[in-house]
mmCIF file of C-alpha atoms and ligand atoms in Angstrom:
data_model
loop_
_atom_site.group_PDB
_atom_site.id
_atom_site.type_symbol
_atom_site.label_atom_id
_atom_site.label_comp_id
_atom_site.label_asym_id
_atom_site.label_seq_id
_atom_site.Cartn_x
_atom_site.Cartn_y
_atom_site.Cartn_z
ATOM 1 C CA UNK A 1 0.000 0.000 0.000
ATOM 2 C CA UNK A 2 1.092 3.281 -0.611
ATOM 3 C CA UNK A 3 2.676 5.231 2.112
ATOM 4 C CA UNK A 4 0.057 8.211 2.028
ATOM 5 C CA UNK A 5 -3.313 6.847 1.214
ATOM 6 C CA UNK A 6 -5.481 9.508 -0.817
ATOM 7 C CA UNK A 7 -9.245 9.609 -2.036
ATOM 8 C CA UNK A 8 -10.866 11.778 -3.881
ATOM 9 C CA UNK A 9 -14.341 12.018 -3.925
ATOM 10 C CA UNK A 10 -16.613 13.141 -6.821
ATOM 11 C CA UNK A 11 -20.378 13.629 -5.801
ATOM 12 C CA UNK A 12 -23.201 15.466 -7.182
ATOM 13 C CA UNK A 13 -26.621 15.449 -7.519
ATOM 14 C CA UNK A 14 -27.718 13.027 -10.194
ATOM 15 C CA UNK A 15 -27.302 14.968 -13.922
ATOM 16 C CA UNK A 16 -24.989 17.609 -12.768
ATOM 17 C CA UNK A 17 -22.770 15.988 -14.627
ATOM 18 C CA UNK A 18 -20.456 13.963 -12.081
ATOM 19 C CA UNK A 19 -19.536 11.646 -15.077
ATOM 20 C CA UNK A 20 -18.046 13.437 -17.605
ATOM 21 C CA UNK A 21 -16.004 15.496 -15.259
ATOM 22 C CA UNK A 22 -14.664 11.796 -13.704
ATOM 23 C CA UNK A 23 -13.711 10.671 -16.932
ATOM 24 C CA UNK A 24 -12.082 13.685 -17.787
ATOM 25 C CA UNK A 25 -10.124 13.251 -14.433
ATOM 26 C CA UNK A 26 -9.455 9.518 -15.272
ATOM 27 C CA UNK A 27 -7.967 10.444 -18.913
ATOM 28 C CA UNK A 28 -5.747 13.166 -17.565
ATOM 29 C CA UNK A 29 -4.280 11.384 -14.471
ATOM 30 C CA UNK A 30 -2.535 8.247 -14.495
ATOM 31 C CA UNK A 31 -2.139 8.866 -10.974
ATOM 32 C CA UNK A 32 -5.838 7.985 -10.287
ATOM 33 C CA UNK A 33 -8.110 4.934 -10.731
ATOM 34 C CA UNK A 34 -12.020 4.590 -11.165
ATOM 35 C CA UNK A 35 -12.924 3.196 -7.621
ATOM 36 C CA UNK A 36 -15.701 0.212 -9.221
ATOM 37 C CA UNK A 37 -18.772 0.193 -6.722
ATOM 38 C CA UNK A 38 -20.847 -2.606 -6.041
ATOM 39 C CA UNK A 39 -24.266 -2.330 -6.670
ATOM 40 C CA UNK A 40 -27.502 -4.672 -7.009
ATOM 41 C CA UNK A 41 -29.172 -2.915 -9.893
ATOM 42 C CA UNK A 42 -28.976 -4.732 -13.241
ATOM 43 C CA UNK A 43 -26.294 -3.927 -15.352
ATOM 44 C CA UNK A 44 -27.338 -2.044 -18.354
ATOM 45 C CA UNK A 45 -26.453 -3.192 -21.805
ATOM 46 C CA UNK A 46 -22.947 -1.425 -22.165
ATOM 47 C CA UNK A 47 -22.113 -2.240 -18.843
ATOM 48 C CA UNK A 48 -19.572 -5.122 -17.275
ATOM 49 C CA UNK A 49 -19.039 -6.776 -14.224
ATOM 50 C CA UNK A 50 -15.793 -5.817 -12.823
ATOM 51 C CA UNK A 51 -15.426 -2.771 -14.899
ATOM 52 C CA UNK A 52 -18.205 -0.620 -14.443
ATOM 53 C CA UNK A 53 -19.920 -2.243 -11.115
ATOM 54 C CA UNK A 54 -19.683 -4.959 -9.398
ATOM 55 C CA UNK A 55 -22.883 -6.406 -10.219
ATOM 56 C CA UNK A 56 -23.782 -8.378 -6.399
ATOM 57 C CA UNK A 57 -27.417 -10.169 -5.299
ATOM 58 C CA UNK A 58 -28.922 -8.616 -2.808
ATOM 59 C CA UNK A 59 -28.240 -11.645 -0.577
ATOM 60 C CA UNK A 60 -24.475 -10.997 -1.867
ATOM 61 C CA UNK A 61 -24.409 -7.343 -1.046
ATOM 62 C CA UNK A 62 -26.426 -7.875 2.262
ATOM 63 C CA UNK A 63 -23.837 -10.312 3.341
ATOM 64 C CA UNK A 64 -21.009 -7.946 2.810
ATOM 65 C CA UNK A 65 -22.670 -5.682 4.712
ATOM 66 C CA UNK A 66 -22.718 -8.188 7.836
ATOM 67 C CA UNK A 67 -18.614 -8.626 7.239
ATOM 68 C CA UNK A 68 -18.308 -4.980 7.455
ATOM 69 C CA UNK A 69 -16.390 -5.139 3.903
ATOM 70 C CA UNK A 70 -17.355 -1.639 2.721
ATOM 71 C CA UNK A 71 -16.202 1.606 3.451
ATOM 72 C CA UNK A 72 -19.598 2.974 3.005
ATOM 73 C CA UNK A 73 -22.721 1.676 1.332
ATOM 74 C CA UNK A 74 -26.179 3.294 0.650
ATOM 75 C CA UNK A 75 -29.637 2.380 -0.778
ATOM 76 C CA UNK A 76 -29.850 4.901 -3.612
ATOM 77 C CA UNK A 77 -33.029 4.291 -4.869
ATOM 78 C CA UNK A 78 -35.721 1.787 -3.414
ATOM 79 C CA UNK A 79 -34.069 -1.718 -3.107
ATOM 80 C CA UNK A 80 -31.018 -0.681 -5.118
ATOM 81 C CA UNK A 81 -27.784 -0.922 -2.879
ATOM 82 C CA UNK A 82 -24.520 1.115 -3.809
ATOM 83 C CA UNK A 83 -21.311 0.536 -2.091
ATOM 84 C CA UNK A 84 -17.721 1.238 -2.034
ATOM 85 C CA UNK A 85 -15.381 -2.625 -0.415
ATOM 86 C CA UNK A 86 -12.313 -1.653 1.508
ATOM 87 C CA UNK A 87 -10.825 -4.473 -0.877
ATOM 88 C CA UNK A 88 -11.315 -1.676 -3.853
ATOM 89 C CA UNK A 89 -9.905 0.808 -1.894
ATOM 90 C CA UNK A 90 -6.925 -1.580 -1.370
ATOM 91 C CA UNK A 91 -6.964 -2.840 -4.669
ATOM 92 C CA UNK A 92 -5.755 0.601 -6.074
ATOM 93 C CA UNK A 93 -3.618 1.913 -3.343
ATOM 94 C CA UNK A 94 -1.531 -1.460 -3.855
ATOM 95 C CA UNK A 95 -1.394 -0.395 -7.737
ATOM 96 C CA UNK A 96 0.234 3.197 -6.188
ATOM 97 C CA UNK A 97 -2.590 4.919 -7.070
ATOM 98 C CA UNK A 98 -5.216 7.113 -5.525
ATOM 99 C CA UNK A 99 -8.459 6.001 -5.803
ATOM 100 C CA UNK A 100 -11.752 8.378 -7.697
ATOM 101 C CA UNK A 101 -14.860 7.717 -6.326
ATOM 102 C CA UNK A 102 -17.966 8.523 -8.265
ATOM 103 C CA UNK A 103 -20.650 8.287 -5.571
ATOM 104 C CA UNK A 104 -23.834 10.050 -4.489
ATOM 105 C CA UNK A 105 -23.970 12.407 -1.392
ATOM 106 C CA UNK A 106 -24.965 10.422 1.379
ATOM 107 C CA UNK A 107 -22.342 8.037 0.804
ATOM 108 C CA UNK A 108 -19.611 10.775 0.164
ATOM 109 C CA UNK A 109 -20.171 12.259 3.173
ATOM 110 C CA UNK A 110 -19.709 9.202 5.103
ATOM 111 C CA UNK A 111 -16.661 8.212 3.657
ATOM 112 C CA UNK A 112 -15.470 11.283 3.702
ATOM 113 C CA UNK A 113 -15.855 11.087 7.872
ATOM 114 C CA UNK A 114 -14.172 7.787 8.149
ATOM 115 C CA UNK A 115 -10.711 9.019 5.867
ATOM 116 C CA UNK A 116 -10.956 12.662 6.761
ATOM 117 C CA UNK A 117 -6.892 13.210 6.258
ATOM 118 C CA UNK A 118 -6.852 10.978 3.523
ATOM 119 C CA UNK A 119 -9.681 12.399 1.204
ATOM 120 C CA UNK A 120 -10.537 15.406 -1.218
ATOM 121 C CA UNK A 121 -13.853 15.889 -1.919
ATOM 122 C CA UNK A 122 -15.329 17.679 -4.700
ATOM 123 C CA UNK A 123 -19.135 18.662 -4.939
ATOM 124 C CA UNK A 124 -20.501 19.335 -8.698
ATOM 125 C CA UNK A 125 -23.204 21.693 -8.634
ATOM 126 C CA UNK A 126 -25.768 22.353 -11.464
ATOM 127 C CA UNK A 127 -26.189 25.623 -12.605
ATOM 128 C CA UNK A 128 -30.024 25.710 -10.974
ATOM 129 C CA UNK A 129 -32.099 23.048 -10.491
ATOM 130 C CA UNK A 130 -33.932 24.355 -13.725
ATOM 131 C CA UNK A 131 -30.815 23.481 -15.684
ATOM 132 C CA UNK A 132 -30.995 20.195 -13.758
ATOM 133 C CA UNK A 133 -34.549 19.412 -14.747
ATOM 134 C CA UNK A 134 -33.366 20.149 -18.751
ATOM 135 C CA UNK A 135 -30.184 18.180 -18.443
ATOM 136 C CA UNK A 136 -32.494 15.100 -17.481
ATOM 137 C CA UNK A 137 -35.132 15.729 -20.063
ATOM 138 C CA UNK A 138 -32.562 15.853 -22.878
ATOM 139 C CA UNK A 139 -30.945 12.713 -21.746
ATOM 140 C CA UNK A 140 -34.215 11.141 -21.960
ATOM 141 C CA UNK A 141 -33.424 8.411 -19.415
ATOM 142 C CA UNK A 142 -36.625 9.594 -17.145
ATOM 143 C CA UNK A 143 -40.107 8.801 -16.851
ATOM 144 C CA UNK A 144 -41.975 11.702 -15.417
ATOM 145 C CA UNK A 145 -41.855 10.090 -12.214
ATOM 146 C CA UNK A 146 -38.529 9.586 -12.154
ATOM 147 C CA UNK A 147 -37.525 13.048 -13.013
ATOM 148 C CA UNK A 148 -39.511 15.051 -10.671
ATOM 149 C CA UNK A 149 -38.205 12.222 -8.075
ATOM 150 C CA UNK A 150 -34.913 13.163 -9.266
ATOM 151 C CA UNK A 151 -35.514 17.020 -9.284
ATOM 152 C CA UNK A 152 -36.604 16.243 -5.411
ATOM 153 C CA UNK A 153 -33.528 14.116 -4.793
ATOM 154 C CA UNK A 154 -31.008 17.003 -6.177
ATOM 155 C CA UNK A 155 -32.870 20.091 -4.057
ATOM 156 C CA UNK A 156 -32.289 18.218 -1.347
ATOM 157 C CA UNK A 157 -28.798 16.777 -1.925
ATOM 158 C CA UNK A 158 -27.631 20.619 -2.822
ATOM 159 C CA UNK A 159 -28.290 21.676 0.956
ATOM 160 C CA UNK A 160 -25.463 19.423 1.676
ATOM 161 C CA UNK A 161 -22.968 21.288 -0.915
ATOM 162 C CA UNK A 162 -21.413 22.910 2.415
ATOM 163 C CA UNK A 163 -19.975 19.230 3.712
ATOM 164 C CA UNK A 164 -17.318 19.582 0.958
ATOM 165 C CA UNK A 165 -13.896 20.506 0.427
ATOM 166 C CA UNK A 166 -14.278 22.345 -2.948
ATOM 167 C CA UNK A 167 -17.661 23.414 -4.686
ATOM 168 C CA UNK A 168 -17.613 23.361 -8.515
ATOM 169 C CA UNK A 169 -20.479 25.070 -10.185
ATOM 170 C CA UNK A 170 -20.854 23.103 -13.612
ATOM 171 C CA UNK A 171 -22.239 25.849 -16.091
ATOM 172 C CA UNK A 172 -19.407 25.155 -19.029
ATOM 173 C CA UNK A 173 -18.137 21.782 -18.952
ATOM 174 C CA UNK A 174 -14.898 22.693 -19.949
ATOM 175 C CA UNK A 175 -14.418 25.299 -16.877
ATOM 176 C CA UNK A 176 -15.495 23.168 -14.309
ATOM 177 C CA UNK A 177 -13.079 20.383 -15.635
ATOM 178 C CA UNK A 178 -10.266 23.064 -15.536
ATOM 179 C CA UNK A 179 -11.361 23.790 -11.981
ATOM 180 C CA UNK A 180 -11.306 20.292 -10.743
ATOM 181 C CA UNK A 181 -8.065 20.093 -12.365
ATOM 182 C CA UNK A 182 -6.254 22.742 -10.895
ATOM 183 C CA UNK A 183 -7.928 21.124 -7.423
ATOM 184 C CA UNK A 184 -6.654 17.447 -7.887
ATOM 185 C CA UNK A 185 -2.769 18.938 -8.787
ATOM 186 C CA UNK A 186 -2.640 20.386 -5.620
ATOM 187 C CA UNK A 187 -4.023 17.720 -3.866
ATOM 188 C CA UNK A 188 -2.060 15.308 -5.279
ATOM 189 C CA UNK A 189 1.392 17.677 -5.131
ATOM 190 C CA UNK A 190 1.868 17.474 -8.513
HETATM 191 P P1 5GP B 201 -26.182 4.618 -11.670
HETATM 192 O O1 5GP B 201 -27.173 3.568 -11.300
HETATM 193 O O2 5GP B 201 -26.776 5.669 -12.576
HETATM 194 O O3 5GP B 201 -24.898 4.029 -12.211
HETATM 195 O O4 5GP B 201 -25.739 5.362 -10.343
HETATM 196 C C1 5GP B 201 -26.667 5.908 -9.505
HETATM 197 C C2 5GP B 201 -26.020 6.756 -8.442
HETATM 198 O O5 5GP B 201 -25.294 5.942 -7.511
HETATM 199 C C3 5GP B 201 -25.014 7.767 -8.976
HETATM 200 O O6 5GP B 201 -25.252 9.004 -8.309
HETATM 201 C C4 5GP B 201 -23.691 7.205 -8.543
HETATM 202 O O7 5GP B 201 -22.719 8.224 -8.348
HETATM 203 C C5 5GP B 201 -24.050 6.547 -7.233
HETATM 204 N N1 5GP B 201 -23.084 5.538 -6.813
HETATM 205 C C6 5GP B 201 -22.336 4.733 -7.592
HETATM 206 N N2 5GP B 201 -21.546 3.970 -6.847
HETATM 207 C C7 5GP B 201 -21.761 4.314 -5.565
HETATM 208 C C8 5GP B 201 -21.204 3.882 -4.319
HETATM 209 O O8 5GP B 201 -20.330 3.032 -4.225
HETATM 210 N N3 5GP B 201 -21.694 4.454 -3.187
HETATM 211 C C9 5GP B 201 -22.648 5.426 -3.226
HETATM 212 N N4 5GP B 201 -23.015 5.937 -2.061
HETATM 213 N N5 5GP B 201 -23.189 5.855 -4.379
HETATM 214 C C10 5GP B 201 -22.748 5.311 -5.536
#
């Protein structure tokens, strides 16, 4: 394991665009590597086990839970179970890496408590939750139920913004990227 264990954290409410700023992170450093969650939704059709999630039953995940294997878990939405192992964590620090962690609020802010030298944490924000709303209607993922559920979700997630290190306000892409940039060099000494 590396000497000086690091994390960063990436979290956002859902379509502020967490994503693209990660990969952009993930192409530019070789320093880092994608922290791969477990989960217990179903993988979608691009997606691989052991590359994008770690695809676990629920009797899988719950059990993992019991062995106090991750370093923070949460029920994102009803039923479905998101978590980060320790073994990840480990995985990547053995590699000499630090570890980027694409997860939702809750969960940031927990992990975020337990490694509180170790981690940087970086909070995306939309523009305005009306931007948020479009964002999610032009990626056409929703139903209308889901989108006002997420519109709900992100209001409230955004009264959390304060819990981390460095707010980035997500109007151009390109800006915010810069800004997380010129975060993660420091953070990283390089
Ligand atoms: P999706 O199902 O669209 O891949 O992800 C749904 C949400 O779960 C996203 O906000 C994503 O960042 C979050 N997420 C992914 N992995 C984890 C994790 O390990 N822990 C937590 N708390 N959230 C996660």
């Amino acid at each position: 394991m590396s000497k000086d264990p690091k994390i960063i954290i990436i979290t956002a409410p859902s379509g502020a665009g967490k994503t693209s700023i990660t990969r952009h992170l993930l192409g530019k450093y070789p320093q880092l590597a994608f922290s791969i969650s477990a989960c217990t939704r179903s993988p979608r059709h691009h997606e691989k086990d052991g590359v994008d999630y770690y695809f676990l039953s629920l009797d899988d995940f719950k059990q993992k839970i019991q062995q106090n294997a991750f370093a923070e878990w949460e029920m994102v939405y009803e039923g479905k179970y998101y978590g980060t192992l320790k073994s990840e964590l480990e995985r990547i620090w053995s590699m000499g890496k630090t570890p980027l962690l694409d997860i939702e609020v809750k969960g940031a802010i927990h992990l975020q408590a337990q490694y509180p030298q170790a981690t940087l944490s970086l909070f995306i924000e939309p523009p305005s939750v009306e931007e948020l709303r479009r964002r999610l209607e032009t990626r056409g993922t929703e139903t209308a139920e889901s989108l006002r559920d997420r519109v709900n979700k992100a209001s409230y997630e955004l009264s959390f913004k304060h819990h981390f290190d460095k707010i980035i306000v997500n109007s151009v892409l390109d800006k915010a990227c810069q800004e997380a940039d010129e975060t993660i060099k420091n953070f990283l000494g390089l």
